[in-house]
mmCIF file with all atom_site columns, C-alpha atoms in Angstrom:
data_model
loop_
_atom_site.group_PDB
_atom_site.id
_atom_site.type_symbol
_atom_site.label_atom_id
_atom_site.label_alt_id
_atom_site.label_comp_id
_atom_site.label_asym_id
_atom_site.label_entity_id
_atom_site.label_seq_id
_atom_site.pdbx_PDB_ins_code
_atom_site.Cartn_x
_atom_site.Cartn_y
_atom_site.Cartn_z
_atom_site.occupancy
_atom_site.B_iso_or_equiv
_atom_site.pdbx_formal_charge
_atom_site.auth_seq_id
_atom_site.auth_comp_id
_atom_site.auth_asym_id
_atom_site.auth_atom_id
_atom_site.pdbx_PDB_model_num
ATOM 1   C CA . MET T 1 1   ? -62.151 -5.091  -189.312 1.00 51.00 ? 603 MET T CA 1
ATOM 2   C CA . SER T 1 2   ? -65.376 -3.171  -188.996 1.00 63.00 ? 604 SER T CA 1
ATOM 3   C CA . GLU T 1 3   ? -68.822 -4.757  -189.038 1.00 86.00 ? 605 GLU T CA 1
ATOM 4   C CA . ARG T 1 4   ? -70.792 -4.257  -192.198 1.00 94.00 ? 606 ARG T CA 1
ATOM 5   C CA . LEU T 1 5   ? -74.155 -2.561  -191.873 1.00 96.00 ? 607 LEU T CA 1
ATOM 6   C CA . GLN T 1 6   ? -77.370 -4.384  -192.743 1.00 96.00 ? 608 GLN T CA 1
ATOM 7   C CA . PRO T 1 7   ? -80.743 -3.027  -193.879 1.00 96.00 ? 609 PRO T CA 1
ATOM 8   C CA . GLY T 1 8   ? -82.735 -1.991  -190.796 1.00 97.00 ? 610 GLY T CA 1
ATOM 9   C CA . ASP T 1 9   ? -79.635 -0.982  -188.778 1.00 97.00 ? 611 ASP T CA 1
ATOM 10  C CA . VAL T 1 10  ? -79.558 2.557   -187.420 1.00 96.00 ? 612 VAL T CA 1
ATOM 11  C CA . ALA T 1 11  ? -77.053 4.509   -189.519 1.00 97.00 ? 613 ALA T CA 1
ATOM 12  C CA . PRO T 1 12  ? -74.164 5.681   -187.317 1.00 97.00 ? 614 PRO T CA 1
ATOM 13  C CA . ALA T 1 13  ? -74.411 9.419   -186.595 1.00 97.00 ? 615 ALA T CA 1
ATOM 14  C CA . PHE T 1 14  ? -71.564 11.592  -187.815 1.00 98.00 ? 616 PHE T CA 1
ATOM 15  C CA . THR T 1 15  ? -70.363 15.168  -188.068 1.00 98.00 ? 617 THR T CA 1
ATOM 16  C CA . LEU T 1 16  ? -67.434 15.779  -190.424 1.00 98.00 ? 618 LEU T CA 1
ATOM 17  C CA . PRO T 1 17  ? -65.867 18.801  -192.148 1.00 98.00 ? 619 PRO T CA 1
ATOM 18  C CA . ASP T 1 18  ? -66.756 19.434  -195.794 1.00 98.00 ? 620 ASP T CA 1
ATOM 19  C CA . ALA T 1 19  ? -64.408 20.768  -198.499 1.00 97.00 ? 621 ALA T CA 1
ATOM 20  C CA . ASP T 1 20  ? -64.766 24.283  -197.042 1.00 97.00 ? 622 ASP T CA 1
ATOM 21  C CA . GLY T 1 21  ? -64.196 23.179  -193.442 1.00 96.00 ? 623 GLY T CA 1
ATOM 22  C CA . ASN T 1 22  ? -67.881 23.502  -192.460 1.00 97.00 ? 624 ASN T CA 1
ATOM 23  C CA . GLU T 1 23  ? -69.281 20.800  -190.176 1.00 97.00 ? 625 GLU T CA 1
ATOM 24  C CA . VAL T 1 24  ? -71.903 18.557  -191.821 1.00 97.00 ? 626 VAL T CA 1
ATOM 25  C CA . SER T 1 25  ? -73.981 16.092  -189.787 1.00 97.00 ? 627 SER T CA 1
ATOM 26  C CA . LEU T 1 26  ? -76.089 13.176  -190.921 1.00 97.00 ? 628 LEU T CA 1
ATOM 27  C CA . SER T 1 27  ? -78.795 14.408  -188.523 1.00 95.00 ? 629 SER T CA 1
ATOM 28  C CA . ALA T 1 28  ? -79.135 17.603  -190.611 1.00 94.00 ? 630 ALA T CA 1
ATOM 29  C CA . HIS T 1 29  ? -80.627 15.385  -193.352 1.00 93.00 ? 631 HIS T CA 1
ATOM 30  C CA . GLN T 1 30  ? -83.349 13.904  -191.109 1.00 89.00 ? 632 GLN T CA 1
ATOM 31  C CA . GLY T 1 31  ? -86.566 13.575  -193.096 1.00 92.00 ? 633 GLY T CA 1
ATOM 32  C CA . ARG T 1 32  ? -84.717 13.028  -196.393 1.00 93.00 ? 634 ARG T CA 1
ATOM 33  C CA . LYS T 1 33  ? -83.101 9.938   -197.811 1.00 97.00 ? 635 LYS T CA 1
ATOM 34  C CA . VAL T 1 34  ? -79.317 10.098  -197.982 1.00 97.00 ? 636 VAL T CA 1
ATOM 35  C CA . ILE T 1 35  ? -76.893 8.183   -200.166 1.00 98.00 ? 637 ILE T CA 1
ATOM 36  C CA . VAL T 1 36  ? -73.605 8.046   -198.230 1.00 98.00 ? 638 VAL T CA 1
ATOM 37  C CA . TYR T 1 37  ? -70.765 6.726   -200.325 1.00 97.00 ? 639 TYR T CA 1
ATOM 38  C CA . PHE T 1 38  ? -67.214 5.962   -199.260 1.00 97.00 ? 640 PHE T CA 1
ATOM 39  C CA . TYR T 1 39  ? -64.290 6.203   -201.662 1.00 96.00 ? 641 TYR T CA 1
ATOM 40  C CA . PRO T 1 40  ? -60.534 5.700   -201.193 1.00 95.00 ? 642 PRO T CA 1
ATOM 41  C CA . ALA T 1 41  ? -59.012 8.949   -202.518 1.00 95.00 ? 643 ALA T CA 1
ATOM 42  C CA . ALA T 1 42  ? -59.960 12.197  -204.230 1.00 95.00 ? 644 ALA T CA 1
ATOM 43  C CA . LEU T 1 43  ? -58.361 12.992  -207.607 1.00 94.00 ? 645 LEU T CA 1
ATOM 44  C CA . THR T 1 44  ? -57.842 9.334   -208.566 1.00 91.00 ? 646 THR T CA 1
ATOM 45  C CA . PRO T 1 45  ? -59.404 7.913   -211.765 1.00 90.00 ? 647 PRO T CA 1
ATOM 46  C CA . GLY T 1 46  ? -62.039 5.579   -210.238 1.00 89.00 ? 648 GLY T CA 1
ATOM 47  C CA . CYS T 1 47  ? -63.068 8.003   -207.509 1.00 91.00 ? 649 CYS T CA 1
ATOM 48  C CA . THR T 1 48  ? -63.294 10.839  -210.041 1.00 92.00 ? 650 THR T CA 1
ATOM 49  C CA . LYS T 1 49  ? -65.528 8.732   -212.317 1.00 94.00 ? 651 LYS T CA 1
ATOM 50  C CA . GLN T 1 50  ? -67.810 7.867   -209.385 1.00 94.00 ? 652 GLN T CA 1
ATOM 51  C CA . ALA T 1 51  ? -68.033 11.461  -208.073 1.00 95.00 ? 653 ALA T CA 1
ATOM 52  C CA . CYS T 1 52  ? -68.752 12.785  -211.585 1.00 94.00 ? 654 CYS T CA 1
ATOM 53  C CA . ASP T 1 53  ? -71.475 10.136  -212.055 1.00 95.00 ? 655 ASP T CA 1
ATOM 54  C CA . PHE T 1 54  ? -73.129 11.194  -208.790 1.00 96.00 ? 656 PHE T CA 1
ATOM 55  C CA . THR T 1 55  ? -72.851 14.877  -209.814 1.00 96.00 ? 657 THR T CA 1
ATOM 56  C CA . ASP T 1 56  ? -74.326 14.148  -213.279 1.00 96.00 ? 658 ASP T CA 1
ATOM 57  C CA . ASN T 1 57  ? -77.295 12.371  -211.661 1.00 96.00 ? 659 ASN T CA 1
ATOM 58  C CA . LEU T 1 58  ? -77.735 14.698  -208.680 1.00 96.00 ? 660 LEU T CA 1
ATOM 59  C CA . ASP T 1 59  ? -80.886 16.362  -210.064 1.00 96.00 ? 661 ASP T CA 1
ATOM 60  C CA . VAL T 1 60  ? -82.527 12.963  -210.687 1.00 96.00 ? 662 VAL T CA 1
ATOM 61  C CA . LEU T 1 61  ? -81.611 11.788  -207.171 1.00 97.00 ? 663 LEU T CA 1
ATOM 62  C CA . ALA T 1 62  ? -82.636 15.080  -205.505 1.00 95.00 ? 664 ALA T CA 1
ATOM 63  C CA . THR T 1 63  ? -86.003 15.070  -207.289 1.00 96.00 ? 665 THR T CA 1
ATOM 64  C CA . ALA T 1 64  ? -86.561 11.558  -205.919 1.00 96.00 ? 666 ALA T CA 1
ATOM 65  C CA . GLY T 1 65  ? -85.785 12.875  -202.394 1.00 95.00 ? 667 GLY T CA 1
ATOM 66  C CA . TYR T 1 66  ? -82.147 11.779  -202.025 1.00 96.00 ? 668 TYR T CA 1
ATOM 67  C CA . ASP T 1 67  ? -79.175 13.817  -200.807 1.00 97.00 ? 669 ASP T CA 1
ATOM 68  C CA . VAL T 1 68  ? -75.685 12.549  -201.713 1.00 97.00 ? 670 VAL T CA 1
ATOM 69  C CA . ILE T 1 69  ? -72.644 12.651  -199.425 1.00 98.00 ? 671 ILE T CA 1
ATOM 70  C CA . GLY T 1 70  ? -69.207 11.333  -200.403 1.00 98.00 ? 672 GLY T CA 1
ATOM 71  C CA . ILE T 1 71  ? -66.729 10.500  -197.632 1.00 98.00 ? 673 ILE T CA 1
ATOM 72  C CA . SER T 1 72  ? -62.985 9.842   -197.941 1.00 98.00 ? 674 SER T CA 1
ATOM 73  C CA . PRO T 1 73  ? -59.920 10.082  -195.667 1.00 98.00 ? 675 PRO T CA 1
ATOM 74  C CA . ASP T 1 74  ? -58.707 13.137  -197.631 1.00 97.00 ? 676 ASP T CA 1
ATOM 75  C CA . PRO T 1 75  ? -58.266 16.491  -195.832 1.00 97.00 ? 677 PRO T CA 1
ATOM 76  C CA . PRO T 1 76  ? -60.762 19.303  -196.659 1.00 98.00 ? 678 PRO T CA 1
ATOM 77  C CA . GLU T 1 77  ? -58.142 21.149  -198.785 1.00 97.00 ? 679 GLU T CA 1
ATOM 78  C CA . LYS T 1 78  ? -57.776 18.150  -201.129 1.00 98.00 ? 680 LYS T CA 1
ATOM 79  C CA . LEU T 1 79  ? -61.576 17.776  -201.312 1.00 98.00 ? 681 LEU T CA 1
ATOM 80  C CA . ALA T 1 80  ? -61.849 21.460  -202.325 1.00 97.00 ? 682 ALA T CA 1
ATOM 81  C CA . LYS T 1 81  ? -59.296 20.890  -205.132 1.00 97.00 ? 683 LYS T CA 1
ATOM 82  C CA . PHE T 1 82  ? -61.207 17.776  -206.233 1.00 97.00 ? 684 PHE T CA 1
ATOM 83  C CA . ARG T 1 83  ? -64.519 19.678  -206.258 1.00 97.00 ? 685 ARG T CA 1
ATOM 84  C CA . GLU T 1 84  ? -63.091 22.615  -208.237 1.00 97.00 ? 686 GLU T CA 1
ATOM 85  C CA . LYS T 1 85  ? -61.128 20.510  -210.744 1.00 97.00 ? 687 LYS T CA 1
ATOM 86  C CA . GLU T 1 86  ? -64.089 18.232  -211.558 1.00 97.00 ? 688 GLU T CA 1
ATOM 87  C CA . SER T 1 87  ? -66.957 20.754  -210.978 1.00 97.00 ? 689 SER T CA 1
ATOM 88  C CA . LEU T 1 88  ? -68.499 18.396  -208.421 1.00 97.00 ? 690 LEU T CA 1
ATOM 89  C CA . LYS T 1 89  ? -71.838 19.248  -206.849 1.00 96.00 ? 691 LYS T CA 1
ATOM 90  C CA . VAL T 1 90  ? -72.051 16.412  -204.308 1.00 96.00 ? 692 VAL T CA 1
ATOM 91  C CA . THR T 1 91  ? -71.181 17.133  -200.677 1.00 97.00 ? 693 THR T CA 1
ATOM 92  C CA . LEU T 1 92  ? -67.673 15.818  -199.970 1.00 98.00 ? 694 LEU T CA 1
ATOM 93  C CA . LEU T 1 93  ? -66.674 15.152  -196.357 1.00 98.00 ? 695 LEU T CA 1
ATOM 94  C CA . ALA T 1 94  ? -63.260 14.525  -194.800 1.00 98.00 ? 696 ALA T CA 1
ATOM 95  C CA . ASP T 1 95  ? -62.768 11.544  -192.460 1.00 98.00 ? 697 ASP T CA 1
ATOM 96  C CA . PRO T 1 96  ? -58.974 11.570  -191.948 1.00 97.00 ? 698 PRO T CA 1
ATOM 97  C CA . ASP T 1 97  ? -59.035 9.322   -188.864 1.00 96.00 ? 699 ASP T CA 1
ATOM 98  C CA . LYS T 1 98  ? -61.454 6.941   -190.663 1.00 96.00 ? 700 LYS T CA 1
ATOM 99  C CA . LYS T 1 99  ? -63.744 6.676   -187.611 1.00 96.00 ? 701 LYS T CA 1
ATOM 100 C CA . VAL T 1 100 ? -66.932 7.185   -189.663 1.00 97.00 ? 702 VAL T CA 1
ATOM 101 C CA . THR T 1 101 ? -65.628 4.979   -192.481 1.00 97.00 ? 703 THR T CA 1
ATOM 102 C CA . GLU T 1 102 ? -65.027 2.204   -189.926 1.00 96.00 ? 704 GLU T CA 1
ATOM 103 C CA . ALA T 1 103 ? -68.428 2.743   -188.250 1.00 96.00 ? 705 ALA T CA 1
ATOM 104 C CA . TYR T 1 104 ? -70.067 2.152   -191.648 1.00 97.00 ? 706 TYR T CA 1
ATOM 105 C CA . GLY T 1 105 ? -68.043 -1.009  -192.312 1.00 96.00 ? 707 GLY T CA 1
ATOM 106 C CA . ALA T 1 106 ? -66.256 0.652   -195.226 1.00 96.00 ? 708 ALA T CA 1
ATOM 107 C CA . TYR T 1 107 ? -62.703 0.116   -193.965 1.00 95.00 ? 709 TYR T CA 1
ATOM 108 C CA . GLY T 1 108 ? -60.984 -3.237  -193.977 1.00 92.00 ? 710 GLY T CA 1
ATOM 109 C CA . GLU T 1 109 ? -58.950 -5.785  -195.848 1.00 88.00 ? 711 GLU T CA 1
ATOM 110 C CA . LYS T 1 110 ? -58.515 -5.272  -199.574 1.00 85.00 ? 712 LYS T CA 1
ATOM 111 C CA . LYS T 1 111 ? -56.642 -7.196  -202.226 1.00 80.00 ? 713 LYS T CA 1
ATOM 112 C CA . ASN T 1 112 ? -54.882 -5.545  -205.138 1.00 77.00 ? 714 ASN T CA 1
ATOM 113 C CA . TYR T 1 113 ? -52.400 -7.197  -207.499 1.00 83.00 ? 715 TYR T CA 1
ATOM 114 C CA . GLY T 1 114 ? -52.034 -10.130 -205.100 1.00 87.00 ? 716 GLY T CA 1
ATOM 115 C CA . LYS T 1 115 ? -51.258 -7.941  -202.067 1.00 88.00 ? 717 LYS T CA 1
ATOM 116 C CA . THR T 1 116 ? -53.548 -7.776  -199.050 1.00 90.00 ? 718 THR T CA 1
ATOM 117 C CA . TYR T 1 117 ? -53.731 -4.487  -197.146 1.00 87.00 ? 719 TYR T CA 1
ATOM 118 C CA . LEU T 1 118 ? -56.112 -2.331  -195.084 1.00 91.00 ? 720 LEU T CA 1
ATOM 119 C CA . GLY T 1 119 ? -57.944 0.474   -196.842 1.00 92.00 ? 721 GLY T CA 1
ATOM 120 C CA . VAL T 1 120 ? -61.225 2.152   -197.701 1.00 95.00 ? 722 VAL T CA 1
ATOM 121 C CA . ILE T 1 121 ? -63.658 -0.285  -199.287 1.00 94.00 ? 723 ILE T CA 1
ATOM 122 C CA . ARG T 1 122 ? -65.692 1.465   -201.990 1.00 95.00 ? 724 ARG T CA 1
ATOM 123 C CA . SER T 1 123 ? -69.162 1.298   -200.427 1.00 96.00 ? 725 SER T CA 1
ATOM 124 C CA . THR T 1 124 ? -72.572 2.925   -200.697 1.00 97.00 ? 726 THR T CA 1
ATOM 125 C CA . ILE T 1 125 ? -75.097 3.085   -197.864 1.00 97.00 ? 727 ILE T CA 1
ATOM 126 C CA . VAL T 1 126 ? -78.631 4.336   -198.500 1.00 97.00 ? 728 VAL T CA 1
ATOM 127 C CA . VAL T 1 127 ? -80.160 5.831   -195.337 1.00 97.00 ? 729 VAL T CA 1
ATOM 128 C CA . ASP T 1 128 ? -83.938 6.372   -195.110 1.00 96.00 ? 730 ASP T CA 1
ATOM 129 C CA . GLU T 1 129 ? -85.791 9.400   -193.683 1.00 95.00 ? 731 GLU T CA 1
ATOM 130 C CA . GLN T 1 130 ? -85.725 7.918   -190.166 1.00 94.00 ? 732 GLN T CA 1
ATOM 131 C CA . GLY T 1 131 ? -81.957 7.374   -190.196 1.00 95.00 ? 733 GLY T CA 1
ATOM 132 C CA . LYS T 1 132 ? -82.105 3.614   -190.817 1.00 96.00 ? 734 LYS T CA 1
ATOM 133 C CA . VAL T 1 133 ? -80.053 1.719   -193.394 1.00 97.00 ? 735 VAL T CA 1
ATOM 134 C CA . GLU T 1 134 ? -82.178 0.935   -196.445 1.00 96.00 ? 736 GLU T CA 1
ATOM 135 C CA . LYS T 1 135 ? -79.376 -0.587  -198.548 1.00 96.00 ? 737 LYS T CA 1
ATOM 136 C CA . ALA T 1 136 ? -75.754 -1.411  -197.780 1.00 96.00 ? 738 ALA T CA 1
ATOM 137 C CA . LEU T 1 137 ? -73.555 -2.111  -200.803 1.00 95.00 ? 739 LEU T CA 1
ATOM 138 C CA . TYR T 1 138 ? -69.888 -3.025  -200.362 1.00 95.00 ? 740 TYR T CA 1
ATOM 139 C CA . ASN T 1 139 ? -67.021 -3.543  -202.825 1.00 92.00 ? 741 ASN T CA 1
ATOM 140 C CA . VAL T 1 140 ? -68.910 -1.646  -205.507 1.00 92.00 ? 742 VAL T CA 1
ATOM 141 C CA . ARG T 1 141 ? -67.372 -0.713  -208.847 1.00 91.00 ? 743 ARG T CA 1
ATOM 142 C CA . ALA T 1 142 ? -66.744 2.952   -209.580 1.00 90.00 ? 744 ALA T CA 1
ATOM 143 C CA . THR T 1 143 ? -68.004 2.674   -213.164 1.00 90.00 ? 745 THR T CA 1
ATOM 144 C CA . GLY T 1 144 ? -71.721 2.115   -213.674 1.00 91.00 ? 746 GLY T CA 1
ATOM 145 C CA . HIS T 1 145 ? -72.465 2.108   -209.954 1.00 89.00 ? 747 HIS T CA 1
ATOM 146 C CA . VAL T 1 146 ? -74.668 5.222   -209.909 1.00 94.00 ? 748 VAL T CA 1
ATOM 147 C CA . ALA T 1 147 ? -76.826 3.898   -212.776 1.00 93.00 ? 749 ALA T CA 1
ATOM 148 C CA . LYS T 1 148 ? -77.246 0.628   -210.846 1.00 92.00 ? 750 LYS T CA 1
ATOM 149 C CA . ILE T 1 149 ? -78.295 2.491   -207.662 1.00 94.00 ? 751 ILE T CA 1
ATOM 150 C CA . ILE T 1 150 ? -80.859 4.533   -209.596 1.00 94.00 ? 752 ILE T CA 1
ATOM 151 C CA . LYS T 1 151 ? -82.250 1.334   -211.116 1.00 93.00 ? 753 LYS T CA 1
ATOM 152 C CA . ASP T 1 152 ? -82.237 -0.539  -207.759 1.00 91.00 ? 754 ASP T CA 1
ATOM 153 C CA . LEU T 1 153 ? -84.038 2.343   -206.030 1.00 92.00 ? 755 LEU T CA 1
ATOM 154 C CA . GLY T 1 154 ? -86.650 2.442   -208.797 1.00 92.00 ? 756 GLY T CA 1
ATOM 155 C CA . ILE T 1 155 ? -85.938 6.075   -209.695 1.00 91.00 ? 757 ILE T CA 1
#
């Protein structure tokens, strides 16, 4: 089980491939706020809803100084399909070995239909301009989550 991040923690650095196989680093966003969200699997109903919500609100978030990065264990090829099928504009990164997901506390025990198993915990971490955690939200719902973030951030 990975430790959950708390506000004030330094956000773990990462470099992961995007849907096109290009390396993307958190450090490249220094000086901007970044919403890093973790989701279980591309092309599934809840994850699609969440990614579309972030895409629909990307202009609002960008105007307020936020970049958005979605991370899942999917390979870049699946992320590219997801992006094309849903016309997504958010940056999608592949974390197949789940090292970044674990570093952010977004991998652990889940319960579904009475079964307990290990998996990606739907989570959103807001990182400030200095690379520190501003907000750490775990076990979030796919539906309505983006609207709640916008409200919580006062955008």
